PDB file of C-alpha atoms in Angstrom:
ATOM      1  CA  UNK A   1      -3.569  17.578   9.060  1.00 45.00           C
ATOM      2  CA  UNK A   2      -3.842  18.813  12.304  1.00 54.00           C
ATOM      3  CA  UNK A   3      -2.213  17.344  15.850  1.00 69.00           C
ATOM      4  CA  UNK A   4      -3.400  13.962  16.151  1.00 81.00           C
ATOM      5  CA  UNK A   5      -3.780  11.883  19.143  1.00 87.00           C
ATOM      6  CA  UNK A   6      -1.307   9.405  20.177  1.00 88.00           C
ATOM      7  CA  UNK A   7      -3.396   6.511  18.935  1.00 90.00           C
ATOM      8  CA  UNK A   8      -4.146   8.117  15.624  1.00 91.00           C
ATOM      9  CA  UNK A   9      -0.375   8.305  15.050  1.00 93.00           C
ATOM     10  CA  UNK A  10       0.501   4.786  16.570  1.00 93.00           C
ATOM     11  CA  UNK A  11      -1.880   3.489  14.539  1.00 93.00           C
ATOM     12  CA  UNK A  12      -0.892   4.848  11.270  1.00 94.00           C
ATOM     13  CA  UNK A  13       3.112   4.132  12.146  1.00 95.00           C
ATOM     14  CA  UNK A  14       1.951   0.460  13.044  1.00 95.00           C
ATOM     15  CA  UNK A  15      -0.151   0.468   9.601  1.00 95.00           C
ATOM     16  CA  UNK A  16       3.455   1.011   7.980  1.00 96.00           C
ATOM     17  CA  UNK A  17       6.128  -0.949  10.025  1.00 95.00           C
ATOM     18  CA  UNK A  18       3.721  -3.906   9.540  1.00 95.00           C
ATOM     19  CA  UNK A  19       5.866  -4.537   6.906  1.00 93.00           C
ATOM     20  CA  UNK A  20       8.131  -5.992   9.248  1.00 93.00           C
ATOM     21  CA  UNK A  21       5.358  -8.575  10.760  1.00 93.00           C
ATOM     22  CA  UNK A  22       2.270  -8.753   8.933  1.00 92.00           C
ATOM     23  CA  UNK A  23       2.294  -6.644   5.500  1.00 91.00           C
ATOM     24  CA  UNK A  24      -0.650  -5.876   3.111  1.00 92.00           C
ATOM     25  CA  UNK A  25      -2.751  -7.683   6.050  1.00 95.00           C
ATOM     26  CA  UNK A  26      -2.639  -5.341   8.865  1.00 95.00           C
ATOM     27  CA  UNK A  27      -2.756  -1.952   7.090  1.00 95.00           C
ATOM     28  CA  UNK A  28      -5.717  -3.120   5.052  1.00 94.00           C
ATOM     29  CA  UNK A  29      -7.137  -4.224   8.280  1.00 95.00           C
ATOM     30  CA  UNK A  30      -7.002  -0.623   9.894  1.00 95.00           C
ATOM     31  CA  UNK A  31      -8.174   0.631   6.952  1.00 93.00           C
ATOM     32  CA  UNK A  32     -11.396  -1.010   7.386  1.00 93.00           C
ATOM     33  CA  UNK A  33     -12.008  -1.053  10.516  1.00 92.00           C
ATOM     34  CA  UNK A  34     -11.045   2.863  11.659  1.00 88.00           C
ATOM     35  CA  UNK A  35     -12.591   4.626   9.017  1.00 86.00           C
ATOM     36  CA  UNK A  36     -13.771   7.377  11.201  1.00 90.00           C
ATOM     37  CA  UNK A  37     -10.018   9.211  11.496  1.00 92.00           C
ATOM     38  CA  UNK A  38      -9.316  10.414   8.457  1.00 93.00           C
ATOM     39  CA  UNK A  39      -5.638  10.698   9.302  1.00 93.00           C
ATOM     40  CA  UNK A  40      -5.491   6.956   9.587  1.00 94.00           C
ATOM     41  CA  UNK A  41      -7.229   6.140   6.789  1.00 95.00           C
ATOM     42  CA  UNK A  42      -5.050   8.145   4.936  1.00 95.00           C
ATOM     43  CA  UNK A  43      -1.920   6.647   6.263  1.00 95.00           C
ATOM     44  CA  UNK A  44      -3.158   2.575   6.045  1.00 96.00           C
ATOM     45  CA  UNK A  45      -4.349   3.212   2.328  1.00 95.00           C
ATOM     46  CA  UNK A  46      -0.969   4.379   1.922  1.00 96.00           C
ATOM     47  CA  UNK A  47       0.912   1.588   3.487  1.00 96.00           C
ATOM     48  CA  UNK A  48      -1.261  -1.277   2.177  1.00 96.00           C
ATOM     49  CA  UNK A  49      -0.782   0.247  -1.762  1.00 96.00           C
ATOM     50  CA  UNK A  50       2.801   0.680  -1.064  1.00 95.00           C
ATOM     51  CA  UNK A  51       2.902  -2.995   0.499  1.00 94.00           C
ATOM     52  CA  UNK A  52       1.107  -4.514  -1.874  1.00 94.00           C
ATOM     53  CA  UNK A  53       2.421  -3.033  -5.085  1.00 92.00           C
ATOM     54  CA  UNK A  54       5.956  -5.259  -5.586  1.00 89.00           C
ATOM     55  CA  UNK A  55       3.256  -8.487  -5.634  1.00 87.00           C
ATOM     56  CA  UNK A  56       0.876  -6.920  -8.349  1.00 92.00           C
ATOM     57  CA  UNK A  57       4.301  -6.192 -10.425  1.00 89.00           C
ATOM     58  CA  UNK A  58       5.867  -9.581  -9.472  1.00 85.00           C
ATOM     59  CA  UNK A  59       2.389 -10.891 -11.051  1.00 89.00           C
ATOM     60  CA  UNK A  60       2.445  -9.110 -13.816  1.00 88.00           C
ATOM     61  CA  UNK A  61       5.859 -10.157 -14.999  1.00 83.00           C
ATOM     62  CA  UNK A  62       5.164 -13.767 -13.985  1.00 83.00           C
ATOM     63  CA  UNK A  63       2.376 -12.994 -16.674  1.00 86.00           C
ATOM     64  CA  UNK A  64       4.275 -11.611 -19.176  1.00 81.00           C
ATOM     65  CA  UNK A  65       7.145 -13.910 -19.055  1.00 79.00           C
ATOM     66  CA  UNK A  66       4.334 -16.850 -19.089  1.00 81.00           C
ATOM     67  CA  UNK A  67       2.891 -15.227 -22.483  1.00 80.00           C
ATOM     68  CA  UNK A  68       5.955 -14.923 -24.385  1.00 75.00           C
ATOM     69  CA  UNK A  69       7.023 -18.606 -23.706  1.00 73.00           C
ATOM     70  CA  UNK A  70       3.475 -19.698 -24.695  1.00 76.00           C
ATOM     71  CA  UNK A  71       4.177 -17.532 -27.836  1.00 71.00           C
ATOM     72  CA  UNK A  72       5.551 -19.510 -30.974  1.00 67.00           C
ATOM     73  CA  UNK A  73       8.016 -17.344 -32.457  1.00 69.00           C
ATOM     74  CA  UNK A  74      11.266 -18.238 -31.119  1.00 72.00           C
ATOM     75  CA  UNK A  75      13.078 -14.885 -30.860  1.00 68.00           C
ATOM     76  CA  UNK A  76      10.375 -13.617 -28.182  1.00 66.00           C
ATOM     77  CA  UNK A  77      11.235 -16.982 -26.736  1.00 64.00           C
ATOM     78  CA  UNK A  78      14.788 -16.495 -26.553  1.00 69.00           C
ATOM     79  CA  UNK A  79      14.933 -13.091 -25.583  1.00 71.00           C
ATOM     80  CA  UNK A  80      12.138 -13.825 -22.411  1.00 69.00           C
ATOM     81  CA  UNK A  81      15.338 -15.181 -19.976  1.00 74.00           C
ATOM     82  CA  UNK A  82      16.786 -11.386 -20.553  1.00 80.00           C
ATOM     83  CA  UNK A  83      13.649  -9.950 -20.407  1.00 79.00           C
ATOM     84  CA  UNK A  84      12.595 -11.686 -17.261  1.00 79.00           C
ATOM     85  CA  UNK A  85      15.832 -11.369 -15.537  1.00 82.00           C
ATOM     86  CA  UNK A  86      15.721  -7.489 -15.902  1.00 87.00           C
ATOM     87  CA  UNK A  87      11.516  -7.180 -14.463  1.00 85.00           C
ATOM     88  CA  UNK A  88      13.079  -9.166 -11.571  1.00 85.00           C
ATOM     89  CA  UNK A  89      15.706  -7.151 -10.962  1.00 90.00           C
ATOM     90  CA  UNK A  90      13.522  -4.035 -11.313  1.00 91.00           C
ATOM     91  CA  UNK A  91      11.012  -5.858  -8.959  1.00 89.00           C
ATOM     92  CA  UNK A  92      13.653  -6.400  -6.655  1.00 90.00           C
ATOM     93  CA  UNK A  93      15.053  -2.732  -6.256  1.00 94.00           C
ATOM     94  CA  UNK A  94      11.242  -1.427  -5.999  1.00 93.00           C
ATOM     95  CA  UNK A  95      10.430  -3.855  -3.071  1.00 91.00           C
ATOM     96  CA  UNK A  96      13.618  -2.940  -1.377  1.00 94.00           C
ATOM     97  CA  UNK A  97      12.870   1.138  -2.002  1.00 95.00           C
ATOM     98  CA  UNK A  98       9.035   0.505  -0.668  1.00 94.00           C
ATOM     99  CA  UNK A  99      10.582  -1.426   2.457  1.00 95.00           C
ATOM    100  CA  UNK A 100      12.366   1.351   2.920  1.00 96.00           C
ATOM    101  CA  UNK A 101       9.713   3.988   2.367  1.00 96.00           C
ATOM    102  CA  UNK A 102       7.373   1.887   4.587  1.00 96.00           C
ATOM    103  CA  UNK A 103       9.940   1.813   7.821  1.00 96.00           C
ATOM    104  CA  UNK A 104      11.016   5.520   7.016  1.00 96.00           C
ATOM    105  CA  UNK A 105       7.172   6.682   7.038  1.00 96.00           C
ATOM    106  CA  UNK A 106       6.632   4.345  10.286  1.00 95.00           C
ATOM    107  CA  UNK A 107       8.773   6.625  12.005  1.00 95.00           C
ATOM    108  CA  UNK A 108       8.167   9.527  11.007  1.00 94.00           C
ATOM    109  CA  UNK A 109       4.522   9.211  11.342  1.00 93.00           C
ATOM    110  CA  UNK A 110       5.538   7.775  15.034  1.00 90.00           C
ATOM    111  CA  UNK A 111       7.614  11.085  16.203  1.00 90.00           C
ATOM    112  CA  UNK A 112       6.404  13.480  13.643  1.00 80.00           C
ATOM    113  CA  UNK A 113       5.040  16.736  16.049  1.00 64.00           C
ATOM    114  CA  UNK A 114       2.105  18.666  14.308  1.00 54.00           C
TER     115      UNK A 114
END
């Protein structure tokens, strides 16, 4: 990409380090509405999937652990405690690595000189 204007990368560091005041809502809100730069586009599609991506896996094991305790055989039952304990701690350690992704990208987008 080639040097973008000030707002271009404010906009795109802001679409990241919403994380810290309004994630998933304000990158997918740039995203939308400044569809024209590329560069941003590119850069709030990235930080709303990488927002949004520890609550479509928190879902997903809220699913599965729902499933196996609807399930009648009792050692899927049993064994969904361990099961669910270990998706939450992998949930866990990807929303802290995305935080971190998301506030590292912020600033590099912010000072990065093209």
């Amino acid at each position: 990409m080639d040097n973008q204007s000030t707002t271009s990368r404010v906009l795109s560091s802001l679409a990241y380090l919403s994380i810290l005041f309004l994630p998933v809502i304000f990158p997918l809100i740039i995203w939308i509405v400044d569809r024209q730069d590329p560069y941003v586009k590119h850069h709030a599609k990235a930080a709303f999937w990488s927002q949004i991506f520890p609550a479509i896996y928190v879902l997903v094991t809220l699913l599965i652990f729902f499933i196996m305790g609807a399930s009648g055989v009792e050692q899927i039952r049993s064994a969904g405690g361990w099961i669910f304990a270990t998706l939450t701690v992998f949930a866990l350690l990807i929303a802290l690595l995305l935080y971190i992704y998301n506030l590292a990208m912020g600033i590099s987008v912010l000072i990065k000189r093209q």
